[in-house]
Each structure stands twice: as C-alpha cells, then as structure tokens.
Coordinates of C-alpha atoms in Angstrom, one line a residue:
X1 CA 8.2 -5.7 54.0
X2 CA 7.5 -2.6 51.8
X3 CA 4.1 -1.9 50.6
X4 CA 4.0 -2.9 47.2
X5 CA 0.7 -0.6 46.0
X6 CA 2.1 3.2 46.3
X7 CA -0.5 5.7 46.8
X8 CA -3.9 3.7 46.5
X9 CA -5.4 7.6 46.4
X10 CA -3.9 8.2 43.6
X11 CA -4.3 5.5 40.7
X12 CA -3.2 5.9 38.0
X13 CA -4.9 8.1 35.7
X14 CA -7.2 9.8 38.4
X15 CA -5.1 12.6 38.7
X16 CA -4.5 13.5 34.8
X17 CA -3.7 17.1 34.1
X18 CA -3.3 18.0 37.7
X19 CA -0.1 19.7 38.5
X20 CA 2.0 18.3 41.3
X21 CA 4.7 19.9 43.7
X22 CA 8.3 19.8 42.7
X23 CA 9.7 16.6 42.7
X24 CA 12.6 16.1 44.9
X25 CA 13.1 12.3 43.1
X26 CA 15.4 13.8 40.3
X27 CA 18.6 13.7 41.1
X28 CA 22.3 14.8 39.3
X29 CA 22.0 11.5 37.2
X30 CA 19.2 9.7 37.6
X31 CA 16.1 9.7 39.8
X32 CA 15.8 8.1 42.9
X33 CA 13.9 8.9 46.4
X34 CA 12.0 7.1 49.3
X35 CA 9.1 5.4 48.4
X36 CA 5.7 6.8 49.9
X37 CA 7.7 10.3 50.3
X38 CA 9.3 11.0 46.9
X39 CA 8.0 8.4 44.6
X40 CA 5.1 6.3 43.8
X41 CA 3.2 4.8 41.2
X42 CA 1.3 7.8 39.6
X43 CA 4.7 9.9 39.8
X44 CA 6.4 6.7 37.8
X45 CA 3.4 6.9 35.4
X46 CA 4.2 10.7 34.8
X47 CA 7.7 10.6 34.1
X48 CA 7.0 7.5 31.7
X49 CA 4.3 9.5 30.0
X50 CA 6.8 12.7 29.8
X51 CA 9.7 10.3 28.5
X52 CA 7.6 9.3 25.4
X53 CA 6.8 12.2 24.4
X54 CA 9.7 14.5 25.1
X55 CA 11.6 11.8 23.2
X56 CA 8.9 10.8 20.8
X57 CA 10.2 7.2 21.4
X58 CA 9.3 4.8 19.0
X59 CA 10.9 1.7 21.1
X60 CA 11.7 2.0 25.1
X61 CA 13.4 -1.3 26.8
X62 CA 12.6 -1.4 30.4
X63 CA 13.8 -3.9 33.2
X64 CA 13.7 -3.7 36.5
X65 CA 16.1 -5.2 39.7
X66 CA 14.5 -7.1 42.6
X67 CA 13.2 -4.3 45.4
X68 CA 9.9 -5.1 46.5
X69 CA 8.7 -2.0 44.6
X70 CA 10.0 -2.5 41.6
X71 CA 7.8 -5.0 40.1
X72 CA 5.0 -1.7 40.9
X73 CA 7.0 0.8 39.3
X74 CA 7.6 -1.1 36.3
X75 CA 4.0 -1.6 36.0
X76 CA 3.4 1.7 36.0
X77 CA 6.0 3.5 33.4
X78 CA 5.3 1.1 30.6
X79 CA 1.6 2.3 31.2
X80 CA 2.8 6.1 30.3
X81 CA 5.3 4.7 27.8
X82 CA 2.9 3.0 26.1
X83 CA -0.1 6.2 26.4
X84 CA 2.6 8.5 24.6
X85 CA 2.5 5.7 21.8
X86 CA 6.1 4.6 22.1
X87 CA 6.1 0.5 22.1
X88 CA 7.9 -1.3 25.2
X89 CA 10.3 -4.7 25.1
X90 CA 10.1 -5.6 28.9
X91 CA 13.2 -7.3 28.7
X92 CA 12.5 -8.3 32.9
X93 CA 14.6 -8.7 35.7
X94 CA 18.4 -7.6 35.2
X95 CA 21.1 -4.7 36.6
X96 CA 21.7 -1.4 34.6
X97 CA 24.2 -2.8 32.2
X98 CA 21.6 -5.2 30.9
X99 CA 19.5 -2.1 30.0
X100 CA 22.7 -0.6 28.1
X101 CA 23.6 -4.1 26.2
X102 CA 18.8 -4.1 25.9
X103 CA 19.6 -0.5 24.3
X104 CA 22.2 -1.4 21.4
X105 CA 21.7 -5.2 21.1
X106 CA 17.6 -4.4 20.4
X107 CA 18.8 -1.4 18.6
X108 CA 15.9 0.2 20.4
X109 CA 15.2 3.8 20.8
X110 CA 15.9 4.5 24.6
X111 CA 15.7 2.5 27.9
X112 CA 14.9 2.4 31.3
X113 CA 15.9 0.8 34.4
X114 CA 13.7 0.7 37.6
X115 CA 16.1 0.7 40.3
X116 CA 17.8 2.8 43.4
X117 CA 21.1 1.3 42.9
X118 CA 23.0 1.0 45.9
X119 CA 20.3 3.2 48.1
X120 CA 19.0 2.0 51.4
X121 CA 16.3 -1.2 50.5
X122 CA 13.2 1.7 51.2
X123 CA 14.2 4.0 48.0
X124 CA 13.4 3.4 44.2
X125 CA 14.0 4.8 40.8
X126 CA 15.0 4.9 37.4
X127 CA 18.0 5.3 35.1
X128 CA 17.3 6.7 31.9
X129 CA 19.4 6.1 28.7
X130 CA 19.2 7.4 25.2
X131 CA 20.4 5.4 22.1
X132 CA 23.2 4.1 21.9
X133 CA 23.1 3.8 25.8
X134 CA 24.0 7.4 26.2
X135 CA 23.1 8.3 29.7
X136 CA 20.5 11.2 30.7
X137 CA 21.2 13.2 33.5
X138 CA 21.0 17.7 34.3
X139 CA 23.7 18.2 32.1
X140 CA 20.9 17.0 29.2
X141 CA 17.3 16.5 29.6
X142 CA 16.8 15.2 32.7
X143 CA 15.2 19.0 34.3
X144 CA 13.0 19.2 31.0
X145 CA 11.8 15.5 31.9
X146 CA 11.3 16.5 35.6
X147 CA 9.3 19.8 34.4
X148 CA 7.1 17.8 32.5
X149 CA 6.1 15.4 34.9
X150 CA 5.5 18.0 37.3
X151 CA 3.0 19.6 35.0
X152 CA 1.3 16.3 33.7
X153 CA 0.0 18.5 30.7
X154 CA 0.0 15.4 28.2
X155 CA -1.6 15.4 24.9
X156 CA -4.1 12.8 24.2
X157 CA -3.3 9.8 21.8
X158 CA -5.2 7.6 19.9
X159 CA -3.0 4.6 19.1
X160 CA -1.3 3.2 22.6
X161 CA 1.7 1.4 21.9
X162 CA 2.7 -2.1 22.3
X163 CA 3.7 -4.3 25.4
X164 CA 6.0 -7.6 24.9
X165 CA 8.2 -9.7 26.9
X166 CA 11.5 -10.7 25.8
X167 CA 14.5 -12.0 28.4
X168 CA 17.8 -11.6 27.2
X169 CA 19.4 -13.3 30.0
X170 CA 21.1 -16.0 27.4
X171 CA 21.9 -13.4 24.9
X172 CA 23.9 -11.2 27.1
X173 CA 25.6 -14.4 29.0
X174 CA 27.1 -15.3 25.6
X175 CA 27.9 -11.6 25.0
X176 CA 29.9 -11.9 28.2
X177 CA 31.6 -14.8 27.2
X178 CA 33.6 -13.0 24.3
X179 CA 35.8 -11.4 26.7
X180 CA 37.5 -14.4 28.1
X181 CA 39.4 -16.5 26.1
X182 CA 37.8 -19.8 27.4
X183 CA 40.7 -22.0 25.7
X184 CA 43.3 -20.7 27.8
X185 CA 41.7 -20.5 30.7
X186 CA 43.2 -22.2 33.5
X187 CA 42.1 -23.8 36.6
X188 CA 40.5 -21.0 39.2
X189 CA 38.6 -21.0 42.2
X190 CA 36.0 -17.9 42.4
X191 CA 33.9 -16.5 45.2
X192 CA 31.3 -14.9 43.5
X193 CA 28.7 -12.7 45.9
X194 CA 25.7 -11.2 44.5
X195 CA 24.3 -10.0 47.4
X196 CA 20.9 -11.4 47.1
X197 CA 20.5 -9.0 44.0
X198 CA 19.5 -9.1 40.3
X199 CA 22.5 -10.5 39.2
X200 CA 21.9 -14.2 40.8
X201 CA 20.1 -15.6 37.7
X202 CA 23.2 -14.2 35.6
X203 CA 25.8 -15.8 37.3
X204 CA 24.0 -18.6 37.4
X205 CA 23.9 -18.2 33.8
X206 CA 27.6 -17.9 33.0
X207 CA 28.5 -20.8 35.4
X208 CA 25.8 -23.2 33.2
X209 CA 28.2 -22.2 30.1
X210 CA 31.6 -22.5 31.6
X211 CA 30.9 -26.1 32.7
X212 CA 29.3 -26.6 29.1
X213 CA 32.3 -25.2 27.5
X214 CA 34.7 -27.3 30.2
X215 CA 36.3 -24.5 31.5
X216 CA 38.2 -24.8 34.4
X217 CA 36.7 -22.5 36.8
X218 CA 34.6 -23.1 39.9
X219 CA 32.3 -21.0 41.4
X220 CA 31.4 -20.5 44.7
X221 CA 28.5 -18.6 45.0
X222 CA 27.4 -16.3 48.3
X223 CA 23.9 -15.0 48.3
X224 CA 23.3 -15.7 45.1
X225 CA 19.1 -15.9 45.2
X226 CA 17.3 -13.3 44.5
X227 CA 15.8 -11.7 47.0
X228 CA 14.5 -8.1 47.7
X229 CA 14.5 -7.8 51.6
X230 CA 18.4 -8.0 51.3
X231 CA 18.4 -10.6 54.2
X232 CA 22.0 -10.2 54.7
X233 CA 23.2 -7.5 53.8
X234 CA 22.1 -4.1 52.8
X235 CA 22.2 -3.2 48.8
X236 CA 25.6 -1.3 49.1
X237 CA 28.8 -3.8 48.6
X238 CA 30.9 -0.7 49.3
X239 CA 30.3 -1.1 52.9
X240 CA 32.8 -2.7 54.8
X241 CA 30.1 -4.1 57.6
X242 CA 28.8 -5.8 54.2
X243 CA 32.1 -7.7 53.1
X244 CA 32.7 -10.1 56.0
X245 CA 30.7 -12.9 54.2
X246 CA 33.1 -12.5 51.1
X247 CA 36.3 -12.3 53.1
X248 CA 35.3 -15.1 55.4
X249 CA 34.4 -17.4 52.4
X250 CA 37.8 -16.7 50.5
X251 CA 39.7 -17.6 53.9
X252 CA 37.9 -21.0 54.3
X253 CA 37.9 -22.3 51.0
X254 CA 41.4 -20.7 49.6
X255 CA 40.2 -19.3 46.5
X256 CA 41.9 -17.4 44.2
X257 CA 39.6 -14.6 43.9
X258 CA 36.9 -13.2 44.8
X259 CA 34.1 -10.7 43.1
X260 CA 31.7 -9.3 45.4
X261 CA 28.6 -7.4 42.7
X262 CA 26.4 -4.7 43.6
X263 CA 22.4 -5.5 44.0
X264 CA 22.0 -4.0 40.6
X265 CA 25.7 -5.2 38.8
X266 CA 26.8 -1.9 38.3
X267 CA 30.1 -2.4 40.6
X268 CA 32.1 -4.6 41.3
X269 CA 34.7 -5.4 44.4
X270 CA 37.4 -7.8 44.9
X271 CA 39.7 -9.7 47.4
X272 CA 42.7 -11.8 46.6
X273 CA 43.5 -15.2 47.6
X274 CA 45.0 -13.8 50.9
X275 CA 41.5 -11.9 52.0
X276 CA 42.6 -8.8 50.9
X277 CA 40.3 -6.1 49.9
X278 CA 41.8 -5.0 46.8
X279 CA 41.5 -1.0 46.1
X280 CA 39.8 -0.4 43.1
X281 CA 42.7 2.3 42.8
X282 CA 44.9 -0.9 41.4
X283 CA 42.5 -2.9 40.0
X284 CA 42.2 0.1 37.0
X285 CA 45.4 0.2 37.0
X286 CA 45.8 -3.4 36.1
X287 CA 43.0 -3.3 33.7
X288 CA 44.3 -0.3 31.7
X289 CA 47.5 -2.3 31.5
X290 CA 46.1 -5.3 30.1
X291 CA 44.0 -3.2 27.2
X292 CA 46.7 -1.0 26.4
X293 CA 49.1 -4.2 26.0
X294 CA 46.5 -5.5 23.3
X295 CA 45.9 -2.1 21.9
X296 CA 48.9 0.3 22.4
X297 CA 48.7 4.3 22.2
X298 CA 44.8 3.9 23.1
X299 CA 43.7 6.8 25.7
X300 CA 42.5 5.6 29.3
X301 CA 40.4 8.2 31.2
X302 CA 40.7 7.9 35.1
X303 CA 39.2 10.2 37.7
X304 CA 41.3 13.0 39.1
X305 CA 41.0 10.4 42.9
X306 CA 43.2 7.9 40.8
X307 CA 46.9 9.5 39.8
X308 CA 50.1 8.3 40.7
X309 CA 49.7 4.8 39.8
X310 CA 47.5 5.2 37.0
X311 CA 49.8 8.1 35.4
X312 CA 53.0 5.4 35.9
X313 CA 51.1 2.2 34.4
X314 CA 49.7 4.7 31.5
X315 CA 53.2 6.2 30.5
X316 CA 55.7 2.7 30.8
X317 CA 52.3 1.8 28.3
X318 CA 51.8 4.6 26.4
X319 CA 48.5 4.8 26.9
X320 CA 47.3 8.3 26.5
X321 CA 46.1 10.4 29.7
X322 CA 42.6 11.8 30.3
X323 CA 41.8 13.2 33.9
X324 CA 38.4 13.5 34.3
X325 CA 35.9 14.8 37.3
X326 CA 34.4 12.2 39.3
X327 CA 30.9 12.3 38.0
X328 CA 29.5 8.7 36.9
X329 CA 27.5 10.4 33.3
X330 CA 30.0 12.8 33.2
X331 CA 32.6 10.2 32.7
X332 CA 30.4 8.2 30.4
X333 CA 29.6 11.5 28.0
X334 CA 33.4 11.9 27.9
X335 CA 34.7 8.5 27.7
X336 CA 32.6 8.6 24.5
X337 CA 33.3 11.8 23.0
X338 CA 37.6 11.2 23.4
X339 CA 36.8 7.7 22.2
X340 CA 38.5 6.2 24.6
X341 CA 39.1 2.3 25.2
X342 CA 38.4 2.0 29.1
X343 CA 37.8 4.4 32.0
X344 CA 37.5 4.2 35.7
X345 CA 36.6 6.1 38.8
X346 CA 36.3 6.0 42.8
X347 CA 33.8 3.5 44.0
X348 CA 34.5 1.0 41.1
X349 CA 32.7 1.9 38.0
X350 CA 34.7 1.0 35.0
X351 CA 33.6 1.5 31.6
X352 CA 34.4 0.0 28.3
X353 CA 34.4 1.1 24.6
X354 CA 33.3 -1.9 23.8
X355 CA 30.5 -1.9 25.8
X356 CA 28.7 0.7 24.0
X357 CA 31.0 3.3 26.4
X358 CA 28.7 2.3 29.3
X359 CA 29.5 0.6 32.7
X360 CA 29.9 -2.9 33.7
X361 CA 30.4 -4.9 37.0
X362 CA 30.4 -7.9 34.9
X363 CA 33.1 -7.5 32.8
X364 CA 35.6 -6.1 34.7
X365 CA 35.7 -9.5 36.3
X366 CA 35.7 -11.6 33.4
X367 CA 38.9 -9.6 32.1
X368 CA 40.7 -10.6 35.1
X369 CA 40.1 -14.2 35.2
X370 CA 41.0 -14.0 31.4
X371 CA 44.5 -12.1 32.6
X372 CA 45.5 -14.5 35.7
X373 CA 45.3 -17.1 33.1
X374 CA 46.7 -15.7 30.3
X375 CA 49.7 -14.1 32.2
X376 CA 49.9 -17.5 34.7
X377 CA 49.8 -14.7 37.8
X378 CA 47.5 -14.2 40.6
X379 CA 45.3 -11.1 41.5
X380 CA 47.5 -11.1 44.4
X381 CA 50.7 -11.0 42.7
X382 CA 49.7 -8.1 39.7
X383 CA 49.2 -5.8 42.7
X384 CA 51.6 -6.3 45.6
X385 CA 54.2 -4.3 43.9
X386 CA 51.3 -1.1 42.8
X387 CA 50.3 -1.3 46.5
X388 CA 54.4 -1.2 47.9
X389 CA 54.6 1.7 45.6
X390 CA 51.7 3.8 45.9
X391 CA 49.7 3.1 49.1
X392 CA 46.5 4.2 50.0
X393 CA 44.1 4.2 52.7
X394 CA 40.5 2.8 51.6
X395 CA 37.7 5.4 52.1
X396 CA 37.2 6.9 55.4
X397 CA 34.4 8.5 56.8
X398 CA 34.0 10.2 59.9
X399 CA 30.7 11.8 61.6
X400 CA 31.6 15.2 63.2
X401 CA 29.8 17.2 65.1
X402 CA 29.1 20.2 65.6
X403 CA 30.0 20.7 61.9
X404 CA 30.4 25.0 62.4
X405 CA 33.3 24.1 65.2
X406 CA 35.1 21.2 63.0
X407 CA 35.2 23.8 59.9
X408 CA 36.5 26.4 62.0
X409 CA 39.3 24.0 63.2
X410 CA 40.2 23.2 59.3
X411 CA 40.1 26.8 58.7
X412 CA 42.8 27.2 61.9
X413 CA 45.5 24.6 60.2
X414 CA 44.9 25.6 56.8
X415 CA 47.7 28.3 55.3
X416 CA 46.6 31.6 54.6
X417 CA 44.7 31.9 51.1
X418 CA 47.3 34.4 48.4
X419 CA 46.6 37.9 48.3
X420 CA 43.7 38.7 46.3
X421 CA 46.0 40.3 43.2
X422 CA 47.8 37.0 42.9
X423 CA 50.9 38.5 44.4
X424 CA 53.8 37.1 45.9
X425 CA 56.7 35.1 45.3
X426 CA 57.5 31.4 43.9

C-alpha cells in the first residue's frame, strides 16, 4: 500500500519562501511523477498556491480519481488554492472529463484534476484546465506555473478563500444521457469494465437511469468498485496483458459489446460480439461517419497515425479534412480553434464540440449504442468491411538492445538521404 502522508518533514507551510530544485513533475501536458521522488504534499501545496495567483482565480473546481494518494494531494492544493484567495467547489471523486463538464457546467474559473492517468499505481498528478476547459500545457503556462512553484515566492493574503462540497455525479449522468436517443434504443447486452477506477460510481449511475427510463440495455459490469490498489489490473487499459478479463467475459456471456474505460475515463476500448479487439483506427472512423451524416460538410480532425480510412469515410461524407500531430492538448487547442465537430487520435482519445472541445471515454460509447440501434447493425458489422479494406496491425512494441547497434542496422536498410542542394531527378 502507498504511504498516504508524503513528506512528514515537510508540512505544509514549514517551508514557505524556500526555493526548491527543479521539478522534474511537469511534464509536456500535465504534471505527473512518482510519489516520494517527484511529488508530494508540500510540492502540490506550491503549485496550487502558484495556480491562484498566476491565474488570479476567483473559482477553481477540483476532483480527484481513486489512487491511494490522491485523497492527500487533494488535501493539499485546495489549501494553496484557497491561500491565493481563489474559492474551491470540491466537486469529489470523478475522471478528467468530469473536471471539463465541473469547468463549464459551474461556469467556474479554472479546474483541476488530481490524477496520473494511466501511469504505473506509484505516480500522481494533476491536469490543469482554464475556462472553458481549455487545457494548460508548455505550449501556455504550464513552465511559468512550474517556475513559480519552484520559487515559492508568494505574497501574503488576508482573506483565504472558500472550501465546499458539491458531487455532480447526477448532473453529469443526465448530461450523458442526451446523447442517446433512449426511445429507440433497442435491446443490447454491454460488458462494461472500469478497471477498479473512478468511473465505477458513474456507471453505476447511468445503469440506475436506463432501467428507470426502461431502456433495453443490460449491463454487465467487470471491476466496477472502486478501488486504488488496482487489484487486477494495472491503471493502463491499453495493455493487452490487461484485456483478458473483458475478452473472456464477452465470449461467455455473448454480448454485443463491450467498453473497457481507463482508471480515470479518459479512454475508452472496445471488442465486438466476436471478442475482437476493435482498433480505435475504425472506431473514429465510424464515429466521424455517424456525426457527419447528422451534420454534413462539418470538419473532423484525425491524427496524422489515422489516414487511409479516415480520408475515405471523410470524403464519400464530405466531411472536411484536418490532419493534426499526435499531441493530446495540441489536438484539443486545435479542435477548438477550426471549430471542429469531433476529433480523434492514437490510443483512443476522441473529442467532441459538444463537449466543450474536450475529451471523453464516456461518450464515445454512448454514441455507439445509440448508432447499433438506430442503424439496426452491430459494432461487428460497421467494421468488418473498414478492417478488409484497410488493415492494421495494433501497436507493437519491441525492447532492443543494445540500442547504438539496432540504430546502426536501421541506418544500413534505410536509402541514402538526397543530396544536400535538393538535387536529383523525379
């Protein structure tokens, strides 16, 4: 079990106005490190403290997922929220996206989000949002933040600023609900597995009001309690050691899909009927379809990983074309500034203009239920035909070693680079 009181040396507010070394917790998009080593109470305190006052932050929502040290961290940046006078709305345990719906649904300033994502179960963090959900990473503020907490140079206040509590569990389950059409649904079978994360209570939650509502679906549920040892598997769906559970499941009971979540419902995986681990490749591919077929000419942004069949399914729709790095706040700066009506990427982000431009492993989901019914066609059948076509491998990695030797070997196969005047013929 991990230690729950980080740094006992250094409580909080012992070590005001003492600079500390660099901290190697900030990352591209968000911060994130091993806990003892790269983060720890006080360090949480500071980059609270330096978030409130860099952003002057009248309102922060702040939730946190289920690690062991999370409950610790989010302890400890209300406390420097609330010393750089901004007021907190703990909105308590939920994934990222319920700190993006917190952010515009509370119309609050900025928000926060203790967790490491999909990092081994001894790392913590944060994700940081402005308003409007807009994400904070290098590209922005996120070195000026780091800076600042590094320096712990605060000025004093007079007036702290406020602490409540307010769940929006029920809120943002009916939120959720608007994107199925619950009259038409017909009869499925899921396999839903949270992998003992944050997003038990929620599925929980949505399954309460589909049986209110009588709608014909049946959920099977797969390490759905919340638990923050990760018992059975580790917090990274991605994984394929981490999928048998699903897979298994959906071959016993002959489901007719199945949605495997990330410990922090950020992503979102899927097999069909058959047990097949459906490449999130097609699955955007499908979704773009089904959006541009309610609102044609709209642009879809993909990833530069995801061409061939996304380019075909965009043109017979019309849809308009936006390649795009691979970079998850990259994509979510741009998806907003083209306006555009759904994006995706590699390891199965997908983001919605409706949903405030932000991500969502809940309502990817939700849309396809909505489209097997809707279109009378299983997961299964919308993408044999995209797989015949355009085939891929799923991710492979391979350990080399030594690395010197296997670059030399790439070097050896790889044609010559062109002459250094761009010479030569067609």
């Amino acid at each position: 079990m991990l230690p729950v009181l980080l740094f006992p040396e250094q409580a909080l507010g012992k070590m005001d106005h003492m600079p500390m070394p660099t901290l190697t917790c900030f990352n591209a998009d968000d911060i994130h490190g091993k806990i003892g080593e790269e983060i720890s109470e006080d360090i949480a305190y500071r980059i609270g403290r330096a978030f409130g006052e860099y952003y002057a932050s009248r309102s922060v929502s702040i939730a946190c997922d289920i690690r062991l040290t999370s409950e610790a961290l989010n302890q400890a940046v209300p406390s420097g929220l609330r010393d750089s006078g901004s007021d907190v709305i703990d909105i308590g345990l939920c994934g990222i996206e319920g700190i993006y719906f917190a952010v515009f649904h509370l119309n609050v300033d900025d928000g926060i989000e203790i967790t490491a994502s999909h990092n081994p179960q001894d790392y913590n963090g944060m994700k940081l949002v402005q308003g409007c959900a807009r994400p904070i990473s290098r590209d922005s503020d996120l070195t000026i933040l780091q800076h600042l907490a590094e320096n712990n140079a605060f000025s004093s206040l007079q007036m702290p600023g406020s602490l409540v509590h307010d769940a929006l569990l029920n809120a943002y389950a009916n939120y959720l609900l608007d994107y199925v059409d619950s009259t038409a649904m017909r009869p499925l079978r899921l396999v839903v597995n949270a992998g003992n994360g944050v997003v038990g209570h929620l599925i929980d939650a949505l399954n309460a009001r589909f049986q209110a509502d009588q709608v014909p679906c049946t959920f099977s549920k797969i390490h759905n309690r919340q638990d923050g040892t990760f018992p059975h598997v580790a917090p990274n769906t991605l994984l394929l050691g981490n999928q048998a559970d699903t897979a298994s499941t959906v071959f016993n009971t002959g489901t007719d899909i199945d949605i495997t979540l990330g410990d922090n419902c950020n992503r979102c995986f899927f097999f069909d009927a058959n047990c097949r681990f459906i490449d999130d490749y097609y699955i955007l591919g499908v979704l773009a379809w089904a959006l541009l077929c309610k609102h044609p000419g709209s642009k879809i942004m993909h990833s530069q990983c995801y061409t061939w069949n996304t380019i075909e399914i965009l043109q017979r729709a019309s849809g308009a074309i936006s390649q795009r790095r691979t970079d998850h706040v990259f994509i979510m700066e741009m998806i907003r500034q083209k306006h555009t009506i759904y994006g995706g990427e590699i390891i199965s982000p997908h983001y919605f203009r409706d949903f405030g431009y932000c991500n969502s492993g809940m309502i990817p989901w939700l849309r396809l239920i909505d489209l097997m019914s809707l279109a009378g066609r299983s997961l299964l059948d919308m993408v044999d035909e995209r797989m015949a076509a355009y085939p891929c491998s799923e991710k492979i990695n391979y350990s080399v070693a030594p690395n010197e030797a296997t670059l030399e070997g790439v070097f050896d196969r790889s044609p010559p680079p062109p002459p250094a005047n761009g010479g030569g013929s067609c």
